[in-house]
Amino acid sequence: MKARLLSFAALVLSVSLLFTACTKEAKNDETDYTTESATHSDDQNRFSNEVDGVANDINIQLEATPGFGRTGRIESLICDATIAVDTVSNPRTITITYNGTNCLGNRTRTGVVIVAMAQGTHWANPGAVLTVTYQNLKITRLSDNKSITINGTQTFTNVSGGLLINLPTLPAITHTITSSNMSVKFDDNSIRSWQVARKRVFTYAGGVVITVTGMHTDGTTTGIAEWGTNRFGNTFTTAITSPLIFKQDCSFRLTSGVVTHTTTHFNATVTFGLNAAGNPTSCPGAGNYYLKIVWTGPLGVAHTAIYPY
């Protein structure tokens, strides 16, 4: 009888320990990733928007600079930058030096971007390639004084050919942006390596419309635009699951689109172009758009948050 009691006590103890372990594991699985999902979503959105912003600056300057796009007088068409052009060397270069002028209204930029194109290449030709080098490009958001600093090299390809100045008469122009070595420094001084594979299609509908999609595939996940390690040290992929739309008649702001962040701990779906109630909205002019984050942890429980951008 004593042996049976001891066996029963041992069984109770083992079950108790197992229950405690399972409870502990469940609590770990129920960790609140709202902060990480929101911060990473903000980081990725800022990074991609700033890369697209530089690409827009490059397109404008390329098409206005003799020896690269069309003939004419060399001048800076970027309000917060000065331009230096070298059409003699091979490759030819355009050096854009951002000077921190507060002309954009919501952010300032400092640092250098160098655009290089081989002699004999014409940007208007299908398949034309540029090399774009970021040197300590620091973008500071004025609303909270937070910054990101970008370094690294990207390859721009004019897949379709054509110049944006001719868009009203062209059906579409397609550019791609790829990189395997972008370095991003965040405001907490963490530095991470990100990779990029984005396609930008330009059309015209009462103004320029830019449609952005991802080009990278990892296993069964397609449409990946960025991937790497976030500021929290977790690996991630960001797939564009519904194209990101930027419209000239809305000051080239992000008006709609959906991305999905997949990390080692959670999945988060971010929907853009919403009002404060989380519903789709038209261009708000000078007001805020809102994004809605729905993240799901290991237990499959969905959590929702809405933030302005």
Coordinates of C-alpha atoms in Angstrom, one line a residue, residues 9-202:
A9 CA 2.3 10.8 -5.3
A10 CA 5.0 10.6 -7.9
L11 CA 2.3 10.6 -10.6
V12 CA 0.6 13.6 -9.2
L13 CA 4.0 15.4 -8.9
S14 CA 4.9 14.6 -12.5
V15 CA 1.5 15.7 -13.8
S16 CA 1.8 18.9 -11.8
L17 CA 5.2 19.7 -13.2
L18 CA 4.0 18.9 -16.7
F19 CA 1.0 21.2 -16.2
T20 CA 3.3 24.0 -14.9
A21 CA 5.6 23.6 -17.9
C22 CA 2.7 23.7 -20.3
T23 CA 1.3 26.7 -18.6
K24 CA 4.6 28.5 -18.8
E25 CA 5.0 27.6 -22.4
A26 CA 1.5 28.8 -23.2
K27 CA 2.3 32.1 -21.5
N28 CA 5.5 32.4 -23.5
D29 CA 3.4 31.7 -26.7
E30 CA 1.0 34.5 -25.6
T31 CA 3.7 37.2 -25.5
D32 CA 2.3 40.5 -26.6
Y33 CA 4.1 41.4 -29.9
T34 CA 2.1 44.5 -30.5
T35 CA 5.0 46.8 -29.9
E36 CA 7.4 44.8 -32.1
S37 CA 4.9 44.4 -34.9
A38 CA 4.0 48.1 -34.9
T39 CA 7.6 49.2 -34.7
H40 CA 8.8 46.8 -37.4
S41 CA 5.9 47.8 -39.6
D42 CA 6.8 51.5 -39.1
D43 CA 10.5 50.7 -39.8
Q44 CA 9.8 48.8 -43.0
N45 CA 7.3 51.4 -44.2
R46 CA 9.7 54.2 -43.7
F47 CA 12.6 52.4 -45.3
S48 CA 10.6 51.4 -48.4
N49 CA 9.1 54.9 -48.7
E50 CA 12.5 56.6 -48.4
V51 CA 14.0 54.2 -51.0
D52 CA 11.1 55.0 -53.3
G53 CA 11.5 58.7 -52.6
V54 CA 15.2 58.6 -53.6
A55 CA 14.2 56.6 -56.7
N56 CA 11.8 59.4 -57.6
D57 CA 14.5 62.0 -57.1
I58 CA 16.8 60.0 -59.3
N59 CA 14.2 59.7 -62.1
I60 CA 13.6 63.4 -62.1
Q61 CA 17.2 64.3 -62.1
L62 CA 18.2 61.7 -64.7
E63 CA 15.7 63.0 -67.2
A64 CA 16.7 66.6 -66.7
T65 CA 20.5 66.1 -66.9
P66 CA 22.4 66.3 -70.1
G67 CA 24.2 63.1 -71.0
F68 CA 21.8 61.0 -69.0
G69 CA 18.2 61.7 -70.1
R70 CA 17.6 64.7 -72.4
T71 CA 19.5 67.8 -73.2
G72 CA 19.3 71.0 -71.3
R73 CA 20.9 73.0 -68.5
I74 CA 22.1 71.1 -65.4
E75 CA 20.1 72.2 -62.4
S76 CA 18.9 70.6 -59.2
L77 CA 15.2 69.7 -59.3
I78 CA 15.4 68.4 -55.7
C79 CA 14.5 71.0 -53.1
D80 CA 16.7 69.6 -50.3
A81 CA 19.8 68.7 -52.4
T82 CA 22.6 69.9 -54.5
I83 CA 23.7 68.1 -57.7
A84 CA 27.2 67.4 -59.1
V85 CA 27.4 65.7 -62.6
D86 CA 30.4 64.0 -64.2
T87 CA 29.7 63.0 -67.8
V88 CA 33.4 62.4 -68.7
S89 CA 34.3 59.5 -66.5
N90 CA 33.2 55.9 -67.1
P91 CA 30.9 55.3 -65.4
R92 CA 29.2 58.7 -65.6
T93 CA 27.8 59.9 -62.3
I94 CA 25.3 62.1 -60.7
T95 CA 26.0 62.9 -57.0
I96 CA 23.0 64.0 -55.0
T97 CA 24.0 65.6 -51.7
Y98 CA 21.0 66.0 -49.3
N99 CA 21.6 69.1 -47.2
G100 CA 18.9 68.8 -44.4
T101 CA 16.8 71.7 -45.7
N102 CA 13.2 71.5 -44.3
C103 CA 11.4 71.8 -47.6
L104 CA 9.5 68.5 -47.5
G105 CA 7.2 69.4 -44.5
N106 CA 7.5 66.1 -42.6
R107 CA 11.1 65.0 -42.7
T108 CA 14.7 66.1 -43.3
R109 CA 17.4 64.3 -45.2
T110 CA 21.2 64.5 -45.0
G111 CA 23.8 62.3 -46.8
V112 CA 24.9 61.4 -50.3
V113 CA 23.5 59.3 -53.1
I114 CA 25.7 58.5 -56.1
V115 CA 24.1 57.4 -59.4
A116 CA 26.4 55.7 -61.8
M117 CA 25.7 54.7 -65.4
A118 CA 28.2 53.3 -68.0
Q119 CA 29.2 55.3 -70.9
G120 CA 27.2 54.5 -74.0
T121 CA 24.1 53.5 -71.9
H122 CA 20.9 55.5 -72.4
W123 CA 18.4 55.4 -69.5
A124 CA 15.5 55.5 -72.0
N125 CA 16.6 52.1 -73.5
P126 CA 15.0 48.9 -72.4
G127 CA 17.2 47.1 -69.9
A128 CA 19.3 50.1 -69.0
V129 CA 21.0 49.7 -65.6
L130 CA 22.1 52.2 -62.9
T131 CA 24.1 51.6 -59.8
V132 CA 22.9 53.7 -56.9
T133 CA 25.1 54.0 -53.8
Y134 CA 23.8 55.3 -50.5
Q135 CA 26.3 57.0 -48.2
N136 CA 25.0 57.7 -44.7
L137 CA 21.6 58.9 -46.0
K138 CA 19.9 59.9 -42.7
I139 CA 16.2 60.7 -42.7
T140 CA 14.7 62.3 -39.6
R141 CA 11.0 62.4 -39.1
L142 CA 10.0 65.8 -37.7
S143 CA 7.0 64.6 -35.7
D144 CA 9.1 62.6 -33.2
N145 CA 12.7 63.3 -34.3
K146 CA 13.3 59.6 -35.0
S147 CA 15.7 58.7 -37.8
I148 CA 16.9 55.9 -40.0
T149 CA 20.3 55.9 -41.7
I150 CA 20.7 53.9 -45.0
N151 CA 24.0 52.7 -46.5
G152 CA 24.6 50.2 -49.3
T153 CA 24.2 49.7 -53.1
Q154 CA 21.2 49.2 -55.2
T155 CA 20.7 48.3 -58.9
F156 CA 18.0 50.1 -60.8
T157 CA 16.8 48.6 -64.2
N158 CA 14.6 50.3 -66.7
V159 CA 12.9 47.1 -67.8
S160 CA 10.5 48.5 -70.3
G161 CA 12.5 51.5 -71.5
G162 CA 11.1 54.9 -71.9
L163 CA 11.2 58.2 -69.9
L164 CA 8.6 59.3 -67.4
I165 CA 8.2 62.6 -69.2
N166 CA 6.6 60.7 -72.0
L167 CA 4.2 58.8 -69.7
P168 CA 0.9 60.4 -71.0
T169 CA 1.7 58.8 -74.4
L170 CA 3.1 55.5 -73.1
P171 CA 1.0 52.7 -71.6
A172 CA 3.4 52.0 -68.8
I173 CA 7.0 52.1 -67.7
T174 CA 8.5 49.4 -65.5
H175 CA 11.5 49.8 -63.2
T176 CA 13.0 47.3 -60.7
I177 CA 15.1 48.0 -57.6
T178 CA 17.3 45.2 -56.2
S179 CA 19.9 45.0 -53.5
S180 CA 21.6 42.4 -51.3
N181 CA 23.6 44.6 -49.0
M182 CA 21.5 47.5 -47.6
S183 CA 22.5 48.6 -44.1
V184 CA 19.8 50.3 -41.9
K185 CA 20.6 52.0 -38.7
F186 CA 17.6 52.8 -36.5
D187 CA 17.1 55.4 -33.8
D188 CA 18.0 52.9 -31.0
N189 CA 21.5 52.6 -32.7
S190 CA 20.8 49.0 -33.8
I191 CA 22.2 48.3 -37.3
R192 CA 20.6 45.6 -39.5
S193 CA 21.2 44.2 -43.0
W194 CA 18.2 44.2 -45.4
Q195 CA 17.7 43.0 -49.0
V196 CA 15.4 44.5 -51.5
A197 CA 13.5 43.3 -54.6
R198 CA 10.9 45.8 -55.7
K199 CA 9.1 46.4 -59.0
R200 CA 7.7 49.9 -59.8
V201 CA 5.2 50.3 -62.6
F202 CA 4.4 53.9 -63.7

